Structure formats: C-alpha cells, structure tokens
Coordinates of C-alpha atoms in Angstrom, one line a residue:
M1 CA -1.2 -19.4 -1.6
T2 CA -4.7 -19.6 -0.1
S3 CA -6.6 -16.8 1.6
I4 CA -7.9 -18.3 4.8
V5 CA -9.5 -15.3 6.5
T6 CA -10.8 -11.8 5.7
I7 CA -9.1 -8.9 7.6
Q8 CA -11.4 -5.8 7.9
S9 CA -10.0 -2.5 9.1
I10 CA -12.4 -1.0 11.6
D11 CA -10.9 2.5 12.0
E12 CA -8.6 4.8 10.1
N13 CA -5.5 3.3 8.3
L14 CA -3.4 6.3 9.4
I15 CA -2.4 6.0 13.1
K16 CA -0.9 9.2 14.7
V17 CA 0.9 8.2 17.9
D18 CA 0.7 10.5 20.9
A19 CA 3.5 12.3 22.6
D20 CA 4.5 9.0 24.3
G21 CA 4.6 7.2 21.0
R22 CA 1.5 5.1 21.7
G23 CA -1.5 4.3 19.5
Q24 CA -3.7 1.4 18.5
K25 CA -5.4 -0.2 15.5
T26 CA -8.5 -2.5 15.4
F27 CA -9.2 -5.2 12.9
T28 CA -12.0 -7.8 12.5
V29 CA -10.7 -11.2 11.3
T30 CA -13.3 -13.7 9.9
N31 CA -12.6 -17.4 9.1
I32 CA -13.4 -18.2 5.5
S33 CA -11.3 -21.4 5.2
G34 CA -14.4 -23.7 5.3
G35 CA -13.6 -25.3 8.6
S36 CA -12.2 -24.7 12.1
L37 CA -8.9 -22.8 12.1
R38 CA -6.0 -22.5 14.4
L39 CA -4.7 -19.0 13.6
G40 CA -1.4 -17.2 14.2
L41 CA -1.1 -13.4 14.2
Q42 CA 1.9 -11.2 13.6
C43 CA 2.6 -7.6 12.7
Q44 CA 5.3 -7.1 10.1
F45 CA 7.3 -4.1 8.9
D46 CA 9.5 -3.9 5.8
N47 CA 12.3 -2.7 8.1
A48 CA 13.3 -5.2 10.8
E49 CA 14.2 -2.3 13.1
Q50 CA 10.5 -1.6 13.6
K51 CA 9.5 -5.2 14.3
D52 CA 8.7 -4.5 18.0
W53 CA 6.6 -1.4 17.3
A54 CA 3.3 -3.1 16.8
R55 CA 1.9 -6.3 18.5
P56 CA -1.5 -7.9 18.7
R57 CA -3.0 -7.5 22.2
G58 CA -3.4 -10.8 24.1
D59 CA -2.8 -14.3 22.7
I60 CA -1.2 -14.3 19.3
E61 CA -2.7 -17.7 18.6
R62 CA -6.5 -17.9 18.1
E63 CA -9.1 -20.6 17.5
L64 CA -11.8 -19.7 15.0
G65 CA -14.7 -21.9 14.0
D66 CA -16.1 -21.9 10.5
Q67 CA -17.3 -18.3 9.6
G68 CA -16.2 -17.3 13.1
S69 CA -14.9 -13.8 13.7
D70 CA -12.6 -12.2 16.3
Q71 CA -11.7 -8.6 17.0
I72 CA -7.9 -8.0 17.0
I73 CA -6.5 -4.9 18.7
V74 CA -3.0 -4.0 17.8
D75 CA -1.0 -1.9 20.3
I76 CA 1.5 0.4 18.8
T77 CA 4.5 1.8 20.7
A78 CA 7.1 3.9 18.9
P79 CA 10.3 4.4 20.8
S80 CA 11.2 7.8 22.2
D81 CA 14.1 8.2 19.8
A82 CA 12.0 7.3 16.7
A83 CA 12.7 9.7 13.9
P84 CA 9.6 11.8 12.9
G85 CA 7.9 10.5 9.7
T86 CA 5.7 7.6 8.6
Y87 CA 6.2 3.9 8.9
E88 CA 4.0 1.1 7.5
F89 CA 3.1 -2.4 8.8
Q90 CA 0.6 -5.1 7.9
L91 CA -1.3 -7.7 10.0
L92 CA -0.4 -11.2 8.9
A93 CA -2.9 -14.0 9.8
Y94 CA -1.6 -17.5 9.0
S95 CA -2.5 -21.1 9.6
M96 CA -0.5 -22.8 12.3
I97 CA -0.6 -26.0 10.3
N98 CA 0.6 -24.7 6.9
P99 CA 1.9 -21.1 7.4
N100 CA 3.9 -20.9 4.2
L101 CA 0.8 -21.4 1.9
D102 CA -2.3 -20.6 4.0
F103 CA -2.2 -16.9 5.1
T104 CA -3.9 -13.5 4.6
V105 CA -2.3 -10.1 4.8
S106 CA -4.1 -6.8 5.7
D107 CA -3.9 -3.6 3.9
S108 CA -0.9 -1.5 4.8
I109 CA -1.3 0.6 8.0
T110 CA 0.6 3.8 8.3
I111 CA 2.1 4.9 11.7
E112 CA 2.9 8.7 11.9
V113 CA 5.5 9.8 14.4
P114 CA 5.0 13.6 14.7
E115 CA 7.7 16.2 15.1
P116 CA 8.6 16.9 18.8
E117 CA 7.0 20.0 20.3
P118 CA 9.6 22.9 20.0
T119 CA 10.9 24.4 23.3
P120 CA 9.6 27.9 23.6
E121 CA 12.3 30.5 23.2
P122 CA 12.4 34.0 24.9
K123 CA 10.8 36.6 22.7
P124 CA 13.6 38.7 21.1
F125 CA 13.6 42.5 21.1
P126 CA 11.3 43.6 18.2
W127 CA 14.1 45.1 16.2
W128 CA 12.3 44.0 13.0
I129 CA 9.5 46.5 13.3
P130 CA 11.3 49.2 11.3
V131 CA 11.8 46.8 8.4
T132 CA 8.4 45.3 8.3
A133 CA 7.3 47.2 5.3
V134 CA 10.3 46.1 3.3
V135 CA 9.7 42.4 4.2
V136 CA 6.1 42.6 3.2
L137 CA 6.9 44.1 -0.2
L138 CA 9.5 41.3 -0.8
L139 CA 7.0 38.6 0.2
I140 CA 4.3 40.1 -2.1
G141 CA 6.7 40.3 -5.0
G142 CA 7.9 36.7 -4.4
G143 CA 4.4 35.4 -4.0
V144 CA 3.3 36.9 -7.4
T145 CA 6.4 35.4 -9.0
T146 CA 5.7 32.0 -7.5
W147 CA 2.1 32.1 -8.7
L148 CA 3.1 33.0 -12.2
L149 CA 5.8 30.3 -12.4
W150 CA 4.0 27.4 -10.6
P151 CA 2.3 24.9 -12.9
K152 CA -1.5 25.5 -13.2
A153 CA -2.2 21.8 -14.0
L154 CA -0.9 18.5 -12.7
T155 CA -1.1 15.0 -14.2
V156 CA -2.7 12.1 -12.4
P157 CA 0.0 9.4 -12.2
E158 CA -0.5 6.6 -14.8
I159 CA 0.9 3.8 -12.7
I160 CA -1.6 4.4 -9.8
I161 CA -4.1 1.7 -11.0
G162 CA -3.5 -1.5 -9.0
E163 CA -1.6 0.3 -6.2
T164 CA -2.8 0.1 -2.6
K165 CA -4.9 2.9 -1.3
V166 CA -2.2 4.1 1.1
N167 CA 0.5 4.3 -1.7
A168 CA -1.9 5.9 -4.2
T169 CA -3.0 8.5 -1.6
K170 CA 0.6 9.4 -0.9
M171 CA 1.5 9.7 -4.6
I172 CA -1.4 12.1 -5.2
E173 CA -1.0 14.2 -2.0
D174 CA 2.7 14.6 -2.8
L175 CA 1.6 16.4 -6.0
G176 CA -0.4 18.9 -4.0
L177 CA -3.8 17.4 -4.9
V178 CA -6.7 16.4 -2.6
V179 CA -7.8 12.8 -2.4
K180 CA -11.3 11.4 -2.0
S181 CA -12.3 7.8 -2.2
E182 CA -15.2 5.5 -2.8
T183 CA -15.5 1.7 -2.8
A184 CA -16.6 -1.0 -5.3
N185 CA -16.6 -4.8 -5.1
E186 CA -13.2 -6.4 -5.7
T187 CA -12.6 -8.3 -9.0
E188 CA -10.1 -10.9 -10.1
D189 CA -7.8 -8.1 -11.4
F190 CA -8.3 -5.8 -8.4
P191 CA -8.1 -7.5 -4.9
A192 CA -9.4 -5.7 -1.9
G193 CA -7.5 -2.5 -0.9
T194 CA -6.2 -1.7 -4.4
V195 CA -7.1 1.2 -6.7
M196 CA -9.5 0.2 -9.5
Q197 CA -10.1 3.5 -11.2
T198 CA -9.5 7.3 -10.8
D199 CA -11.5 10.3 -11.7
P200 CA -9.9 12.1 -13.6
L201 CA -8.3 9.1 -15.3
P202 CA -4.6 8.4 -15.1
G203 CA -2.7 10.7 -17.5
E204 CA -5.4 13.4 -17.4
E205 CA -4.7 16.8 -16.0
V206 CA -6.0 18.3 -12.8
E207 CA -5.9 21.9 -11.7
K208 CA -3.5 22.5 -8.9
G209 CA -5.3 22.0 -5.6
G210 CA -7.9 20.0 -7.3
T211 CA -9.4 16.6 -6.2
V212 CA -8.8 13.1 -7.4
L213 CA -11.4 10.5 -6.7
L214 CA -10.1 6.9 -6.1
T215 CA -12.3 3.9 -6.6
V216 CA -10.9 1.3 -4.1
A217 CA -11.7 -2.4 -4.2
K218 CA -13.5 -3.8 -1.2
K219 CA -13.9 -7.4 0.0
V220 CA -17.1 -9.1 -1.3
S221 CA -19.2 -10.3 1.6
I222 CA -20.6 -13.8 1.1
P223 CA -24.2 -14.1 2.4
T224 CA -24.6 -16.7 5.1
T225 CA -28.5 -16.6 5.3
P226 CA -30.3 -19.1 3.2
G227 CA -32.6 -18.0 0.4
P228 CA -32.2 -15.8 -2.7
H229 CA -30.1 -12.7 -2.6
I230 CA -30.6 -9.9 -5.0
I231 CA -27.9 -7.3 -5.6
V232 CA -29.4 -3.9 -6.4
G233 CA -27.9 -0.6 -7.3
P234 CA -25.5 0.7 -9.9
Q235 CA -22.6 -1.5 -10.9
L236 CA -19.2 0.0 -11.5
I237 CA -17.7 -0.4 -15.0
V238 CA -14.0 -0.5 -14.5
R239 CA -11.7 0.8 -17.3
R240 CA -8.9 -1.8 -17.0
I241 CA -5.3 -1.0 -17.9
S242 CA -3.6 -3.9 -19.6
C243 CA -0.2 -5.3 -18.4
P244 CA 1.7 -4.1 -21.5
D245 CA 0.2 -0.6 -21.3
A246 CA 1.1 -0.4 -17.6
V247 CA 4.8 -1.4 -18.4
Q248 CA 6.0 0.3 -21.6
G249 CA 7.1 3.8 -20.9
K250 CA 5.7 3.7 -17.3
I251 CA 8.2 1.6 -15.3
A252 CA 12.0 1.7 -15.4
W253 CA 13.3 -1.8 -16.0
D254 CA 16.8 -0.9 -14.6
Y255 CA 18.3 1.5 -12.1
K256 CA 19.3 4.0 -14.7
G257 CA 15.7 5.0 -15.2
S258 CA 15.2 3.5 -18.7
K259 CA 11.5 2.9 -19.4
R260 CA 11.9 1.6 -22.9
W261 CA 11.4 -2.2 -22.7
A262 CA 12.3 -4.9 -25.2
Q263 CA 9.0 -6.4 -26.4
A264 CA 10.2 -9.9 -25.5
N265 CA 10.6 -8.9 -21.9
I266 CA 7.1 -7.4 -21.8
N267 CA 5.7 -10.6 -23.3
R268 CA 7.4 -12.6 -20.6
L269 CA 6.3 -10.4 -17.7
C270 CA 2.7 -10.2 -18.9
K271 CA 2.5 -13.9 -20.0
G272 CA -1.0 -15.2 -19.3
A273 CA -2.0 -11.9 -17.6
T274 CA -2.4 -9.3 -20.4
N275 CA -5.7 -8.0 -19.1
T276 CA -4.4 -7.0 -15.7
S277 CA -1.8 -4.6 -14.5
Q278 CA -0.8 -6.8 -11.5
P279 CA 2.5 -8.1 -13.0
A280 CA 3.5 -4.4 -13.7
V281 CA 2.6 -3.5 -10.1
C282 CA 4.6 -6.4 -8.8
F283 CA 7.7 -5.6 -10.9
K284 CA 7.7 -2.0 -9.8
K285 CA 7.5 -2.9 -6.1
V286 CA 10.2 -5.5 -6.4
M287 CA 12.7 -3.4 -8.5
H288 CA 12.0 0.0 -7.0
G289 CA 10.3 -0.6 -3.6
G290 CA 13.2 -1.9 -1.6
L291 CA 12.2 -5.5 -1.4
N292 CA 15.0 -7.4 0.4
Y293 CA 15.9 -10.8 -1.1
G294 CA 18.2 -11.8 1.8
G295 CA 21.4 -10.2 0.4
G296 CA 20.2 -6.6 -0.3
T297 CA 17.5 -4.7 -2.1
R298 CA 19.2 -4.2 -5.5
W299 CA 17.5 -6.7 -7.9
Q300 CA 18.5 -8.0 -11.3
W301 CA 15.6 -7.2 -13.6
K302 CA 15.6 -10.8 -14.9
N303 CA 15.0 -12.1 -11.4
A304 CA 12.2 -9.6 -10.8
I305 CA 10.5 -10.8 -13.9
D306 CA 10.9 -14.4 -12.7
L307 CA 9.0 -13.5 -9.5
C308 CA 6.3 -11.4 -11.0
E309 CA 5.7 -13.2 -14.3
G310 CA 1.9 -13.6 -15.0
T311 CA 0.9 -12.9 -11.4
Q312 CA -2.8 -12.1 -10.8
H313 CA -2.1 -10.7 -7.3
A314 CA 1.0 -8.6 -6.8
N315 CA 0.7 -8.2 -3.1
R316 CA 0.2 -11.9 -2.4
T317 CA 3.2 -12.9 -4.6
I318 CA 5.4 -10.4 -2.8
Q319 CA 4.1 -11.4 0.6
C320 CA 4.8 -15.1 -0.2
F321 CA 8.4 -14.1 -1.1
K322 CA 8.8 -12.1 2.1
N323 CA 7.5 -15.1 4.2
S324 CA 9.9 -17.5 2.5
I325 CA 13.0 -15.3 3.0
A326 CA 12.0 -14.7 6.6
R327 CA 11.9 -18.5 7.1
G328 CA 15.5 -18.9 5.7
K329 CA 14.8 -20.0 2.2
P330 CA 17.3 -19.0 -0.6
W331 CA 16.0 -16.4 -2.9
K332 CA 15.9 -18.7 -5.9
T333 CA 13.9 -21.2 -4.0
A334 CA 11.5 -18.5 -2.7
I335 CA 10.9 -17.3 -6.3
A336 CA 10.2 -20.8 -7.5
S337 CA 7.7 -21.5 -4.7
C338 CA 5.9 -18.2 -5.0
N339 CA 5.6 -18.2 -8.8
P340 CA 5.9 -21.8 -9.9

C-alpha cells in the first residue's frame, strides 16, 4: 500500500443535512507521489445502502502534476426516507494505473440526518393546572434522587489511543463528557487523524460534565521552498501505549466478551509491533466493528489476527481489505495481500 496523495479536510467533519437531506463537504487533495498522477475519486460507506448518498462534484477522474493540488467538493444527498441518525463515509483517492496498492483514504466524515420537525398539535385544555404543584414536587424529589445516585466521576476509555478523532469523540460524548482537541505532527505509530494522547490520560477519572482534551495527529507538511527550514516551538512528548497493554484486558477476543487473552495470541498479534497500539486498534475494528468479509461480519478471531498481525497502520490495512473484497477477491486472498 502506498499513499499517493494527502487529503486535507477544509471544513467540519460533521455535516448536518438540511430539511431536503442536502449538504456538502470540501477537501484539498495534493499529489505526493513524486510524478504526474491520473487519479480516481470515490466516496465509500461501510453500508452499501448509502453508496449513492455522497458523490464528488464534477469529473471523478483528475489529472494532477507533481505536488499539484485540487479542491474536491462532495455533494451529499440523503433520501427523504432516511432514518434519523449518523452515517459515516470516506473519500477514497486511488491511482487509475494501480488502484489496489496506490491509494489514500480521508478521515471518516459523519453525516447527521436530523429528526423531522414535529407537526404542531392543537393545544389541549389546561386541565393540568390544578396538579402542577404535585408534579413539581415529584420532579424535585426525583431530581435529588438522580443527583445522589448518578456517578460523580467517569473514566476516560483506555482503548481510545489510536482511534480516529470521530470515533474517539463519540466514545467520550456518549459518557456525558465534553471534548476539546489540539493537533501535533503525525508519527510512525500515529497516522494523521488518529488520537495520540488524552488529558486526562486513559484510565484516569473525570468529573461528570468535565472536559477531555484529545491530541490528534496531523499530516506533516513537506517544505517545497529551497533552503534551510527550522522548526521552532514546543514538541509533543507522546506517552505511547504498547500493543500488549492495549490488548490484554481491554479488547474481547471473542463474541462472548472475554478479555483474557492467551499470551501466545498476544505475541502473534503484536509480532514486530510491540511499541504501537495499531494491531490492537485493527483487531477491535475487525472483530467488533462490523467489517464485512464477503460472507458476513462475524469473524473467527484467528482470521482477524491474520489480517492485523504486526500492522503499523490499522486504517490502511482495513481499507486495503475492503478494496480487495469490493473487487471480488476471496477473503483469504484479501488477507494475504493486505498483510503479507
């Protein structure tokens, strides 16, 4: 797998469609392949039922010179009968010459379909006025009870390191916490768009309603002007989570929820990648993220390890597998080609 372009998100990664189901998302695509490039563009969803919801505007094939850039506008149209909720897609940019190996995938973009506006109902006769005092007393009593019983502290999820910003934000907001983010240059262990660190750290407690700061990896820009370039300013020191630490007791290896791994299986999954959590992130997404292998989404754990063993880039490995399945390859062949 070779990354041939950078894909930069220009606006927000959460797109709320209007009442007609319409919206748009803008990207900047830059050629970093080292030569001229004939590029194909495609929007892809995990669920094939949404495949027509997003499409690049204009020609889906582009010619880019070395270091050339193009702005890509994606038009979003959710059908009128779309269920309220959130849906995710990614922009796939691939070489028209070697699409299976030369491609780049954007961060996940979330489409939000809002609840329909309720039809106004006639105002009922205010029969409730005589019982208002009773209701208020009940609400006050229930509120005090809820406040006493509700947990005063929540724990930052430990598996959040290495997740995409979209997934990490959802995990934290689902706990009732507030999310803020900052960026730092990507590293070998943390490709652009993934969470490098949290404050408080994973496993630490946060007061309910508190804030979690995400440090998200950003693409490193390569200077094109000749001459010396000096990087100034503070450098982030990332507290890495090793592969074994991200697996044992953190991820269920089966569908019964068992998180106690045999050491031999941890050694195999983390082979050659003990200082990165990417194999653990990959295994979790494959086993518990609904990845379709062509015959369903229920994986054998041994096959999930085969795909994720020693990977340095979970998202690229999974994207390679998706591309291979979409082109009709058997799942065993897809695993072998994406993690040789």
